[in-house]
CSV table of C-alpha atoms in Angstrom, one decimal:
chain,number,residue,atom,x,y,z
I,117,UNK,CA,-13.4,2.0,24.1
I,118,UNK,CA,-14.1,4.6,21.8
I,119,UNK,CA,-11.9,5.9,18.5
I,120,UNK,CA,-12.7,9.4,20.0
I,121,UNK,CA,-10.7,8.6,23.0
I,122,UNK,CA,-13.8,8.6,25.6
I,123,UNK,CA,-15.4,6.0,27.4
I,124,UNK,CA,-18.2,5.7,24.1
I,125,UNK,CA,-18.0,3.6,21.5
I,126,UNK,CA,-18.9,6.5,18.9
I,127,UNK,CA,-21.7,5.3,16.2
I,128,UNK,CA,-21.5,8.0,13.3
I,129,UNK,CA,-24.0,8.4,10.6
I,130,UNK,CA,-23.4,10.6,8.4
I,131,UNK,CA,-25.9,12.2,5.8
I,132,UNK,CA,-26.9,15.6,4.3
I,133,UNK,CA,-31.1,15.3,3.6
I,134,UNK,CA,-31.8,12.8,6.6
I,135,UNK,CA,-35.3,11.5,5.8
I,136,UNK,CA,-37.2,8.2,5.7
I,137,UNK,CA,-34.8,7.4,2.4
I,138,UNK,CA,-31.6,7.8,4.4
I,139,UNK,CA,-33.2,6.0,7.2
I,140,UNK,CA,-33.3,8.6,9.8
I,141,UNK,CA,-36.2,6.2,11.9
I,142,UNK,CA,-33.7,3.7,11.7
I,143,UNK,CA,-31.7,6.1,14.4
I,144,UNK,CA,-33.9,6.0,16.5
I,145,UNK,CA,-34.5,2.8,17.0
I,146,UNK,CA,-31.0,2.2,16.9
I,147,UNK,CA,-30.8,4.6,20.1
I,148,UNK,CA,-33.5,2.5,21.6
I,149,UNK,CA,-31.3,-0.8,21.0
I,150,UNK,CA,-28.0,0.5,21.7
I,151,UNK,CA,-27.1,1.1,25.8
I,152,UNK,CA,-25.2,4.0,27.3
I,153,UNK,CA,-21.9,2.7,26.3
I,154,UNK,CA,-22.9,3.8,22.9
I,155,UNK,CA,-22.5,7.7,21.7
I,156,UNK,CA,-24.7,8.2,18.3
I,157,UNK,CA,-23.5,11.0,16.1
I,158,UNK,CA,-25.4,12.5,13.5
I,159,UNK,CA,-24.5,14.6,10.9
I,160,UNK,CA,-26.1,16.4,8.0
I,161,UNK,CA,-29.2,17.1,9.8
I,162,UNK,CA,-31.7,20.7,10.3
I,163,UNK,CA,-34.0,21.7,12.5
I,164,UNK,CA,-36.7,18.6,10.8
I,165,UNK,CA,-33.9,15.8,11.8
I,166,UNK,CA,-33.1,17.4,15.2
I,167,UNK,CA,-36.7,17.3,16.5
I,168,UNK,CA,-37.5,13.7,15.3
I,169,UNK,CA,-33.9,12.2,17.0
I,170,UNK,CA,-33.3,11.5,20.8
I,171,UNK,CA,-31.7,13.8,23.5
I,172,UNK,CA,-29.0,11.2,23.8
I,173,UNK,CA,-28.1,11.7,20.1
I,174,UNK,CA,-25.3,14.4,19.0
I,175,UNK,CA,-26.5,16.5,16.3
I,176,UNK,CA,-24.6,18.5,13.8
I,177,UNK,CA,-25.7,20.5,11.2
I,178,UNK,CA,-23.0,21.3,9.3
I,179,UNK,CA,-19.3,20.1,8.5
I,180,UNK,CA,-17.2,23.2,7.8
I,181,UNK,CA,-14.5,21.4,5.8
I,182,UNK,CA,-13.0,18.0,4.6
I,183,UNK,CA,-10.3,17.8,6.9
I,184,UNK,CA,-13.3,18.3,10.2
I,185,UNK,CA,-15.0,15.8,8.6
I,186,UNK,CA,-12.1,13.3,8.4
I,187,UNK,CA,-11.4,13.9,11.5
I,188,UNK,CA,-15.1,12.6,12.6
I,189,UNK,CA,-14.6,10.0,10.7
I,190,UNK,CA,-11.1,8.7,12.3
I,191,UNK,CA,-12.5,9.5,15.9
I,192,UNK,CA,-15.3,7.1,14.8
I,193,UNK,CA,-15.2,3.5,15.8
I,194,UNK,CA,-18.1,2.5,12.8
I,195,UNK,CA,-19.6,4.2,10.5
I,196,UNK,CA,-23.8,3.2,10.7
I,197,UNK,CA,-25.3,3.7,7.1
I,198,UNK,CA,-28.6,3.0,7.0
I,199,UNK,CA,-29.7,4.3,4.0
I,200,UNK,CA,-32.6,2.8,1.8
I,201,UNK,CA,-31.4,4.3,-1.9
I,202,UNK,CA,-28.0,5.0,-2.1
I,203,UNK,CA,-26.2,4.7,-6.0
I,204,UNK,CA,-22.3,4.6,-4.8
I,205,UNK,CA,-22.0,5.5,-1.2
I,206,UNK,CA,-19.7,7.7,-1.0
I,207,UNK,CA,-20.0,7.8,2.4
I,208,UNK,CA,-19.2,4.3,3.0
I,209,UNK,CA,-15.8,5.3,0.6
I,210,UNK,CA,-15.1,8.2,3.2
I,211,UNK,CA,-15.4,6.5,6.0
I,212,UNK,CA,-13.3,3.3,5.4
I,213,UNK,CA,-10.5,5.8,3.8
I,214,UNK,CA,-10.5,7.3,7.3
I,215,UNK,CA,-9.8,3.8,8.3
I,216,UNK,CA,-13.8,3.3,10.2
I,217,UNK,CA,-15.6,0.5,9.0
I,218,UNK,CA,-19.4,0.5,7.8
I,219,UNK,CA,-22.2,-1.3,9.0
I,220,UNK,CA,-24.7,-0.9,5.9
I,221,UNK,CA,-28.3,-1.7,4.7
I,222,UNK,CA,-28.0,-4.1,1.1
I,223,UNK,CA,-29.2,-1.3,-0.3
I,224,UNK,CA,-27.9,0.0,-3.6
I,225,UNK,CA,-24.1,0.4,-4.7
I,226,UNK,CA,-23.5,0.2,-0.4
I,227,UNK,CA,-22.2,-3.4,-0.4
I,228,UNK,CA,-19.6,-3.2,-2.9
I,229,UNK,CA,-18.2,0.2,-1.4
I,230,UNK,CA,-17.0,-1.5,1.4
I,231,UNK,CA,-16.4,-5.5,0.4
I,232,UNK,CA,-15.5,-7.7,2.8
I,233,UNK,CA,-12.7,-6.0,4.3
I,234,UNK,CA,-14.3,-2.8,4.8
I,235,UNK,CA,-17.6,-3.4,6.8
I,236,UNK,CA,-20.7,-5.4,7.3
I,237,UNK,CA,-23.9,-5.7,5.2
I,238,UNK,CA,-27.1,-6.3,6.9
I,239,UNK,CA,-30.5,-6.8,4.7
I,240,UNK,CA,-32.6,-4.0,4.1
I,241,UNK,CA,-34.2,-2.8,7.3
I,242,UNK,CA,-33.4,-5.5,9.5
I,243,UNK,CA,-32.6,-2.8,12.5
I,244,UNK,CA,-31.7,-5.7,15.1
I,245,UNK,CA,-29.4,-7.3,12.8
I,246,UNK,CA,-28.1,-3.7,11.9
I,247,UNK,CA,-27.6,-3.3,15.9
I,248,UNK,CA,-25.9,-6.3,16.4
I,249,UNK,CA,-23.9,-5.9,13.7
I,250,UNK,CA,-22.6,-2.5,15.3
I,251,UNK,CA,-22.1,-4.0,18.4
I,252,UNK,CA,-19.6,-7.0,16.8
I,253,UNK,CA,-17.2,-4.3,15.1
I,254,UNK,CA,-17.4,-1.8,17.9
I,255,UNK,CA,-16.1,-4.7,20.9
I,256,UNK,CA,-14.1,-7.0,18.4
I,257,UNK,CA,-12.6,-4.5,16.5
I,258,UNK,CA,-13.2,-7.1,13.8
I,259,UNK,CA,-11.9,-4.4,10.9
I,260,UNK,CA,-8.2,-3.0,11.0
I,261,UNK,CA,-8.1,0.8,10.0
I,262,UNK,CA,-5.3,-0.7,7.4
I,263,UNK,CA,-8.0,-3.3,5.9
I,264,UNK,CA,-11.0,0.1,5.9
I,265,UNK,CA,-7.9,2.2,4.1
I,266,UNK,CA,-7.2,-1.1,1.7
I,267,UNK,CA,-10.8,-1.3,1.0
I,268,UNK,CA,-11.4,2.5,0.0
I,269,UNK,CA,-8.1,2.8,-2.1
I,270,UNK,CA,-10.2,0.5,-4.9
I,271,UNK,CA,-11.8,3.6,-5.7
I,272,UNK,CA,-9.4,5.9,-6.3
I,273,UNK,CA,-10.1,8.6,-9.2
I,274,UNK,CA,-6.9,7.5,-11.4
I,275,UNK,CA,-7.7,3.8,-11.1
I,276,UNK,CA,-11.4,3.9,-11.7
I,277,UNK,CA,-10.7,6.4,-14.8
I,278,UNK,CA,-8.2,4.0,-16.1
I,279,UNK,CA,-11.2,1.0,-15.7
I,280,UNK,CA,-13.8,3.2,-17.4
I,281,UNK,CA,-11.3,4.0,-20.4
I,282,UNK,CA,-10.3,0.0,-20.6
I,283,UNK,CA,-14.0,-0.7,-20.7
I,284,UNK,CA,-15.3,2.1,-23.1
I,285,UNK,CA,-12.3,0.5,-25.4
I,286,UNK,CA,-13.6,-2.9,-25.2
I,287,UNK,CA,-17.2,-2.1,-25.7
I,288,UNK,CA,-16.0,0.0,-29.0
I,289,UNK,CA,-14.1,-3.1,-30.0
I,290,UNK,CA,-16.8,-5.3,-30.5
C-alpha cells in the first residue's frame, strides 16, 4: 500500500488558491467517503483552506522547490484533481511525469492532460464516482508509472513548439 512507503494509500491534491473553483468542498467529502486506509494530502493551501479541511487531512502551505514537489508527487499513489475550471492542467502534466496517475473532474483542458493512459475522468462533480474512481487506481494499480511518464511526455516544450509552428504554417498557407 502506499507510494510513500506507509501503510496509506496517499491521495494528493495539489493546488495553489484552493477555493470552491478548485474544488476544495470536494476534499472534504472525499475524506468523508474515503476510510482510514486512505492519507489525503493537500497542498497549496493558507490559513482559509486549513480551517475549512479535516484533522485527518495533511496540510501544506508551501512547496519550497521543484525537486520537493516531485518528490510528493512520486510518493503519491494518485493524484485527486478536482478542479471545476482548469485551462491545461498542469498539474495533471506534473503528476503523471512523476509517474502518479490523475483522477479528474471533465472539467476544462483536464481530460486530455492525462488521456487514457494517464488517469481517470469522472463528470463534473460526481464526488462518489470521483471516490470510487480513487479507490480503483489506488488497489489495482490500474496505471503503470511508465504509462503516467508516456502520457506526460506528449507535452513536452520542444514537441508542442514544433506542433504550434506546423500549425501557424498551415493556417498562413491557406
Amino acid at each position: 500500500m502506499g507510494g510513500g512507503g506507509n501503510d496509506k494509500y496517499i491521495v494528493l491534491f495539489v493546488s495553489f488558491g484552493w477555493n470552491v473553483y478548485k474544488g476544495i468542498d470536494v476534499i472534504q467529502k472525499l475524506s468523508e467517503l474515503l476510510n482510514d486506509s486512505y492519507q489525503l494530502v493537500v497542498v497549496g493551501t493558507d490559513d482559509f483552506a486549513d480551517a475549512m479541511l479535516p484533522m485527518r487531512v495533511k496540510k501544506i502551505h508551501r512547496i519550497q522547490n521543484q525537486a520537493e514537489l516531485a518528490r510528493l508527487y512520486s510518493r503519491a499513489d494518485v493524484l485527486a484533481n478536482p478542479t471545476r475550471e482548469e485551462i491545461l492542467g498542469m498539474v495533471n502534466i506534473e503528476a503523471n511525469a512523476c509517474g502518479t496517475p490523475v483522477v479528474t473532474f471533465n472539467t476544462g483542458g483536464s481530460p486530455e492532460c492525462i488521456g487514457e493512459q494517464g488517469g481517470i475522468v469522472v463528470e463534473k462533480d460526481n464526488v462518489n464516482e470521483m471516490c470510487k474512481a480513487i479507490i480503483s487506481v489506488c488497489e489495482t494499480k490500474c496505471f503503470s508509472k511508465k504509462m503516467c511518464v508516456k502520457q506526460a511526455a506528449k507535452f513536452e516544450q520542444e514537441k508542442k513548439y514544433a506542433e504550434y509552428i506546423g500549425l501557424y504554417n498551415r493556417i498562413k498557407e491557406k
